Amino acid sequence: MALRSNPTLRQRRLGAELRRMREQAGLGGSQLARALGINPAHVTQMESGKTGISVERLRTIAALCMCVNEPLIDALADIISGRDKGGWWEEYRGRLSQDFLEVAEIEGHARGLSVYTMAFIHGLLQTNAYASAVFARSYPPLPAHEVDLRAAFRLRRQHIIRSEATPFAAYIHEAALRMQFSGARAQAEQLGALLEASEQPNISIRVVLFDVDMIPLPNENFTYVEGPVQELDTVQADSGVGNLLFDAPAHTARFRSLLARIGSSALSEEESREFIRSIKKDMESKYA
């Protein structure tokens, strides 16, 4: 079987879970290879996502590793069964960086999404004008056609929540509500879009005020992505050098705890709507 030169995020995650399963059993790569009757290099390739495996081999590995977590095994089997089904984001391969594609891929397979944003409105809630303004402020500056491409891709990602298929909880810091990327008018339009989105049955938008005594967070903006089982949850965080992905149980548990803490401090949904309306009114007064 030919090796994949660029395995997808889900293919890499499957490999990481195979490695985690092996390590929890206290087996070395060579030991597992011997038990499977394959070359140790093949184990390395499976665990890096560079080569695929069958559902039957997955279950054999699970048995050898004494893994009895059937929901996890079934979820991994589902990844294998659907691993070659590319999503709409594949149309952009070669036109946008891997980071863009991976964000769309992880959202596209999510069972639920929870986000915290402090510096800007989350991409799944941005208007076209707001998204374009954010990308136009990249440094070094992007050509106009690249700004348009990124904004169009960002808006296409929004189908996952606009279709009401995926539960979406957004915790937005007051700073993001007041930060202007393209003037008061565009910001007021963005706030209006937030109010409209908050009326969807699958979308919850709650505001974290400036005066809330928050603990220091590891990232200003992050997304908690629910998998089919908790063991397959992932956290995606923004950084100046690209996306950061966390999937170790200790990391995901930490972010779940942070979300609970944020949720306990945020305004209610209705209070948040009223607060957003008040800022929108202030923005509108600047250009009326």
PDB file of C-alpha atoms in Angstrom, residues 101-268:
ATOM      1  CA  LEU A 101      -8.539  22.942   5.739  1.00  0.00           C
ATOM      2  CA  GLU A 102      -8.030  21.320   9.125  1.00  0.00           C
ATOM      3  CA  VAL A 103     -10.284  23.812  10.897  1.00  0.00           C
ATOM      4  CA  ALA A 104     -13.066  23.063   8.416  1.00  0.00           C
ATOM      5  CA  GLU A 105     -12.439  19.310   8.676  1.00  0.00           C
ATOM      6  CA  ILE A 106     -12.572  19.266  12.453  1.00  0.00           C
ATOM      7  CA  GLU A 107     -15.753  21.369  12.475  1.00  0.00           C
ATOM      8  CA  GLY A 108     -17.319  19.258   9.753  1.00  0.00           C
ATOM      9  CA  HIS A 109     -17.090  16.093  11.851  1.00  0.00           C
ATOM     10  CA  ALA A 110     -17.940  17.669  15.216  1.00  0.00           C
ATOM     11  CA  ARG A 111     -20.862  16.489  17.327  1.00  0.00           C
ATOM     12  CA  GLY A 112     -20.832  19.842  19.121  1.00  0.00           C
ATOM     13  CA  LEU A 113     -18.739  23.017  19.252  1.00  0.00           C
ATOM     14  CA  SER A 114     -17.996  25.382  22.141  1.00  0.00           C
ATOM     15  CA  VAL A 115     -15.856  28.464  21.560  1.00  0.00           C
ATOM     16  CA  TYR A 116     -14.299  31.252  23.595  1.00  0.00           C
ATOM     17  CA  THR A 117     -13.102  34.376  21.812  1.00  0.00           C
ATOM     18  CA  MET A 118     -11.492  37.444  23.291  1.00  0.00           C
ATOM     19  CA  ALA A 119      -9.910  39.302  20.386  1.00  0.00           C
ATOM     20  CA  PHE A 120     -12.507  38.918  17.636  1.00  0.00           C
ATOM     21  CA  ILE A 121     -15.858  37.358  16.775  1.00  0.00           C
ATOM     22  CA  HIS A 122     -15.512  33.644  15.996  1.00  0.00           C
ATOM     23  CA  GLY A 123     -15.260  32.776  12.303  1.00  0.00           C
ATOM     24  CA  LEU A 124     -18.484  30.747  12.342  1.00  0.00           C
ATOM     25  CA  LEU A 125     -20.374  33.921  13.328  1.00  0.00           C
ATOM     26  CA  GLN A 126     -18.624  36.513  11.164  1.00  0.00           C
ATOM     27  CA  THR A 127     -20.266  38.541   8.408  1.00  0.00           C
ATOM     28  CA  ASN A 128     -18.524  38.792   5.048  1.00  0.00           C
ATOM     29  CA  ALA A 129     -17.534  42.427   5.719  1.00  0.00           C
ATOM     30  CA  TYR A 130     -16.107  41.554   9.134  1.00  0.00           C
ATOM     31  CA  ALA A 131     -14.196  38.503   7.857  1.00  0.00           C
ATOM     32  CA  SER A 132     -12.783  40.496   4.941  1.00  0.00           C
ATOM     33  CA  ALA A 133     -11.690  43.282   7.292  1.00  0.00           C
ATOM     34  CA  VAL A 134      -9.923  40.784   9.582  1.00  0.00           C
ATOM     35  CA  PHE A 135      -8.002  39.213   6.697  1.00  0.00           C
ATOM     36  CA  ALA A 136      -7.246  42.617   5.152  1.00  0.00           C
ATOM     37  CA  ARG A 137      -5.341  43.484   8.320  1.00  0.00           C
ATOM     38  CA  SER A 138      -2.962  40.538   7.976  1.00  0.00           C
ATOM     39  CA  TYR A 139       0.722  41.374   8.063  1.00  0.00           C
ATOM     40  CA  PRO A 140       2.405  41.269   5.622  1.00  0.00           C
ATOM     41  CA  PRO A 141      -0.688  42.457   3.682  1.00  0.00           C
ATOM     42  CA  LEU A 142      -2.509  39.916   1.538  1.00  0.00           C
ATOM     43  CA  PRO A 143      -3.482  40.587  -2.097  1.00  0.00           C
ATOM     44  CA  ALA A 144      -7.166  41.446  -2.513  1.00  0.00           C
ATOM     45  CA  HIS A 145      -7.979  38.120  -4.202  1.00  0.00           C
ATOM     46  CA  GLU A 146      -6.459  36.213  -1.261  1.00  0.00           C
ATOM     47  CA  VAL A 147      -8.560  38.222   1.187  1.00  0.00           C
ATOM     48  CA  ASP A 148     -11.669  37.374  -0.841  1.00  0.00           C
ATOM     49  CA  LEU A 149     -10.756  33.677  -0.992  1.00  0.00           C
ATOM     50  CA  ARG A 150     -10.239  33.416   2.769  1.00  0.00           C
ATOM     51  CA  ALA A 151     -13.432  35.298   3.554  1.00  0.00           C
ATOM     52  CA  ALA A 152     -15.459  33.113   1.172  1.00  0.00           C
ATOM     53  CA  PHE A 153     -13.994  29.973   2.750  1.00  0.00           C
ATOM     54  CA  ARG A 154     -14.819  31.266   6.232  1.00  0.00           C
ATOM     55  CA  LEU A 155     -18.437  31.940   5.282  1.00  0.00           C
ATOM     56  CA  ARG A 156     -18.773  28.511   3.706  1.00  0.00           C
ATOM     57  CA  ARG A 157     -17.661  26.941   6.991  1.00  0.00           C
ATOM     58  CA  GLN A 158     -20.712  28.486   8.633  1.00  0.00           C
ATOM     59  CA  HIS A 159     -23.088  26.005   7.005  1.00  0.00           C
ATOM     60  CA  ILE A 160     -22.264  23.540   9.784  1.00  0.00           C
ATOM     61  CA  ILE A 161     -24.145  25.688  12.313  1.00  0.00           C
ATOM     62  CA  ARG A 162     -26.516  27.591  10.007  1.00  0.00           C
ATOM     63  CA  SER A 163     -28.074  24.271   9.002  1.00  0.00           C
ATOM     64  CA  GLU A 164     -28.845  23.700  12.710  1.00  0.00           C
ATOM     65  CA  ALA A 165     -27.056  20.353  12.438  1.00  0.00           C
ATOM     66  CA  THR A 166     -24.449  21.047  15.112  1.00  0.00           C
ATOM     67  CA  PRO A 167     -24.933  22.475  18.624  1.00  0.00           C
ATOM     68  CA  PHE A 168     -22.831  25.628  18.971  1.00  0.00           C
ATOM     69  CA  ALA A 169     -22.066  27.514  22.194  1.00  0.00           C
ATOM     70  CA  ALA A 170     -20.136  30.778  21.903  1.00  0.00           C
ATOM     71  CA  TYR A 171     -18.658  32.674  24.838  1.00  0.00           C
ATOM     72  CA  ILE A 172     -17.638  36.103  23.555  1.00  0.00           C
ATOM     73  CA  HIS A 173     -15.609  38.522  25.631  1.00  0.00           C
ATOM     74  CA  GLU A 174     -16.765  42.131  25.698  1.00  0.00           C
ATOM     75  CA  ALA A 175     -13.454  43.124  24.099  1.00  0.00           C
ATOM     76  CA  ALA A 176     -14.348  41.211  20.920  1.00  0.00           C
ATOM     77  CA  LEU A 177     -17.724  42.956  20.767  1.00  0.00           C
ATOM     78  CA  ARG A 178     -16.107  46.390  20.902  1.00  0.00           C
ATOM     79  CA  MET A 179     -13.054  45.721  18.724  1.00  0.00           C
ATOM     80  CA  GLN A 180     -13.522  47.444  15.350  1.00  0.00           C
ATOM     81  CA  PHE A 181     -11.795  46.017  12.299  1.00  0.00           C
ATOM     82  CA  SER A 182     -13.607  48.090   9.699  1.00  0.00           C
ATOM     83  CA  GLY A 183     -15.324  50.955  11.453  1.00  0.00           C
ATOM     84  CA  ALA A 184     -18.462  51.376  13.509  1.00  0.00           C
ATOM     85  CA  ARG A 185     -20.922  50.595  10.705  1.00  0.00           C
ATOM     86  CA  ALA A 186     -19.387  47.199   9.912  1.00  0.00           C
ATOM     87  CA  GLN A 187     -19.167  46.407  13.627  1.00  0.00           C
ATOM     88  CA  ALA A 188     -22.830  47.314  14.137  1.00  0.00           C
ATOM     89  CA  GLU A 189     -23.767  45.009  11.252  1.00  0.00           C
ATOM     90  CA  GLN A 190     -21.692  42.257  12.817  1.00  0.00           C
ATOM     91  CA  LEU A 191     -23.440  42.704  16.167  1.00  0.00           C
ATOM     92  CA  GLY A 192     -26.790  42.550  14.396  1.00  0.00           C
ATOM     93  CA  ALA A 193     -25.740  39.263  12.801  1.00  0.00           C
ATOM     94  CA  LEU A 194     -24.848  37.932  16.265  1.00  0.00           C
ATOM     95  CA  LEU A 195     -28.323  38.797  17.526  1.00  0.00           C
ATOM     96  CA  GLU A 196     -29.921  36.981  14.590  1.00  0.00           C
ATOM     97  CA  ALA A 197     -27.721  33.924  15.095  1.00  0.00           C
ATOM     98  CA  SER A 198     -28.562  33.814  18.807  1.00  0.00           C
ATOM     99  CA  GLU A 199     -32.201  33.094  17.918  1.00  0.00           C
ATOM    100  CA  GLN A 200     -31.322  29.805  16.213  1.00  0.00           C
ATOM    101  CA  PRO A 201     -32.258  26.789  18.352  1.00  0.00           C
ATOM    102  CA  ASN A 202     -28.793  25.214  18.116  1.00  0.00           C
ATOM    103  CA  ILE A 203     -26.820  28.402  18.851  1.00  0.00           C
ATOM    104  CA  SER A 204     -26.103  29.843  22.280  1.00  0.00           C
ATOM    105  CA  ILE A 205     -24.274  33.180  22.538  1.00  0.00           C
ATOM    106  CA  ARG A 206     -23.179  34.464  25.938  1.00  0.00           C
ATOM    107  CA  VAL A 207     -21.055  37.479  26.808  1.00  0.00           C
ATOM    108  CA  VAL A 208     -18.183  37.663  29.281  1.00  0.00           C
ATOM    109  CA  LEU A 209     -17.902  41.202  30.661  1.00  0.00           C
ATOM    110  CA  PHE A 210     -14.734  43.203  31.268  1.00  0.00           C
ATOM    111  CA  ASP A 211     -15.364  43.263  35.012  1.00  0.00           C
ATOM    112  CA  VAL A 212     -15.498  39.479  35.379  1.00  0.00           C
ATOM    113  CA  ASP A 213     -12.610  38.212  37.488  1.00  0.00           C
ATOM    114  CA  MET A 214     -11.254  35.639  35.057  1.00  0.00           C
ATOM    115  CA  ILE A 215      -8.404  33.214  35.576  1.00  0.00           C
ATOM    116  CA  PRO A 216      -5.580  33.503  33.015  1.00  0.00           C
ATOM    117  CA  LEU A 217      -6.425  31.431  29.948  1.00  0.00           C
ATOM    118  CA  PRO A 218      -3.860  29.497  27.895  1.00  0.00           C
ATOM    119  CA  ASN A 219      -5.160  31.025  24.649  1.00  0.00           C
ATOM    120  CA  GLU A 220      -7.219  34.106  23.818  1.00  0.00           C
ATOM    121  CA  ASN A 221      -9.398  32.140  21.405  1.00  0.00           C
ATOM    122  CA  PHE A 222     -10.108  28.421  21.386  1.00  0.00           C
ATOM    123  CA  THR A 223     -12.662  25.923  20.142  1.00  0.00           C
ATOM    124  CA  TYR A 224     -13.667  22.788  22.019  1.00  0.00           C
ATOM    125  CA  VAL A 225     -14.722  20.142  19.505  1.00  0.00           C
ATOM    126  CA  GLU A 226     -16.854  17.257  20.724  1.00  0.00           C
ATOM    127  CA  GLY A 227     -16.207  13.907  19.077  1.00  0.00           C
ATOM    128  CA  PRO A 228     -18.515  10.888  18.967  1.00  0.00           C
ATOM    129  CA  VAL A 229     -17.024   9.848  22.325  1.00  0.00           C
ATOM    130  CA  GLN A 230     -15.233  12.038  24.846  1.00  0.00           C
ATOM    131  CA  GLU A 231     -11.917  10.314  24.159  1.00  0.00           C
ATOM    132  CA  LEU A 232     -12.035  11.806  20.639  1.00  0.00           C
ATOM    133  CA  ASP A 233     -12.658  15.384  21.741  1.00  0.00           C
ATOM    134  CA  THR A 234     -10.186  17.963  20.431  1.00  0.00           C
ATOM    135  CA  VAL A 235      -9.276  21.539  21.248  1.00  0.00           C
ATOM    136  CA  GLN A 236      -8.223  23.903  18.460  1.00  0.00           C
ATOM    137  CA  ALA A 237      -6.534  27.124  19.560  1.00  0.00           C
ATOM    138  CA  ASP A 238      -5.287  30.084  17.566  1.00  0.00           C
ATOM    139  CA  SER A 239      -1.667  31.173  17.707  1.00  0.00           C
ATOM    140  CA  GLY A 240       0.602  33.509  15.829  1.00  0.00           C
ATOM    141  CA  VAL A 241       2.253  30.581  14.048  1.00  0.00           C
ATOM    142  CA  GLY A 242      -0.876  28.625  13.105  1.00  0.00           C
ATOM    143  CA  ASN A 243      -3.387  26.268  14.666  1.00  0.00           C
ATOM    144  CA  LEU A 244      -2.614  24.408  17.848  1.00  0.00           C
ATOM    145  CA  LEU A 245      -4.415  21.099  18.389  1.00  0.00           C
ATOM    146  CA  PHE A 246      -4.756  19.367  21.752  1.00  0.00           C
ATOM    147  CA  ASP A 247      -6.224  15.887  22.097  1.00  0.00           C
ATOM    148  CA  ALA A 248      -4.501  14.329  25.120  1.00  0.00           C
ATOM    149  CA  PRO A 249      -7.085  13.509  27.829  1.00  0.00           C
ATOM    150  CA  ALA A 250      -5.371  15.812  30.342  1.00  0.00           C
ATOM    151  CA  HIS A 251      -5.536  18.735  27.906  1.00  0.00           C
ATOM    152  CA  THR A 252      -9.172  18.254  26.906  1.00  0.00           C
ATOM    153  CA  ALA A 253     -10.166  17.846  30.568  1.00  0.00           C
ATOM    154  CA  ARG A 254      -8.450  21.144  31.350  1.00  0.00           C
ATOM    155  CA  PHE A 255     -10.328  22.991  28.609  1.00  0.00           C
ATOM    156  CA  ARG A 256     -13.648  21.449  29.675  1.00  0.00           C
ATOM    157  CA  SER A 257     -12.975  22.807  33.147  1.00  0.00           C
ATOM    158  CA  LEU A 258     -12.124  26.228  31.703  1.00  0.00           C
ATOM    159  CA  LEU A 259     -15.352  26.278  29.708  1.00  0.00           C
ATOM    160  CA  ALA A 260     -17.342  25.443  32.818  1.00  0.00           C
ATOM    161  CA  ARG A 261     -15.628  28.289  34.643  1.00  0.00           C
ATOM    162  CA  ILE A 262     -16.297  30.706  31.798  1.00  0.00           C
ATOM    163  CA  GLY A 263     -19.917  29.586  31.624  1.00  0.00           C
ATOM    164  CA  SER A 264     -20.427  30.242  35.323  1.00  0.00           C
ATOM    165  CA  SER A 265     -19.216  33.843  34.849  1.00  0.00           C
ATOM    166  CA  ALA A 266     -20.907  34.738  31.556  1.00  0.00           C
ATOM    167  CA  LEU A 267     -24.186  36.599  31.177  1.00  0.00           C
ATOM    168  CA  SER A 268     -27.275  34.542  30.401  1.00  0.00           C
TER     169      SER A 268
END
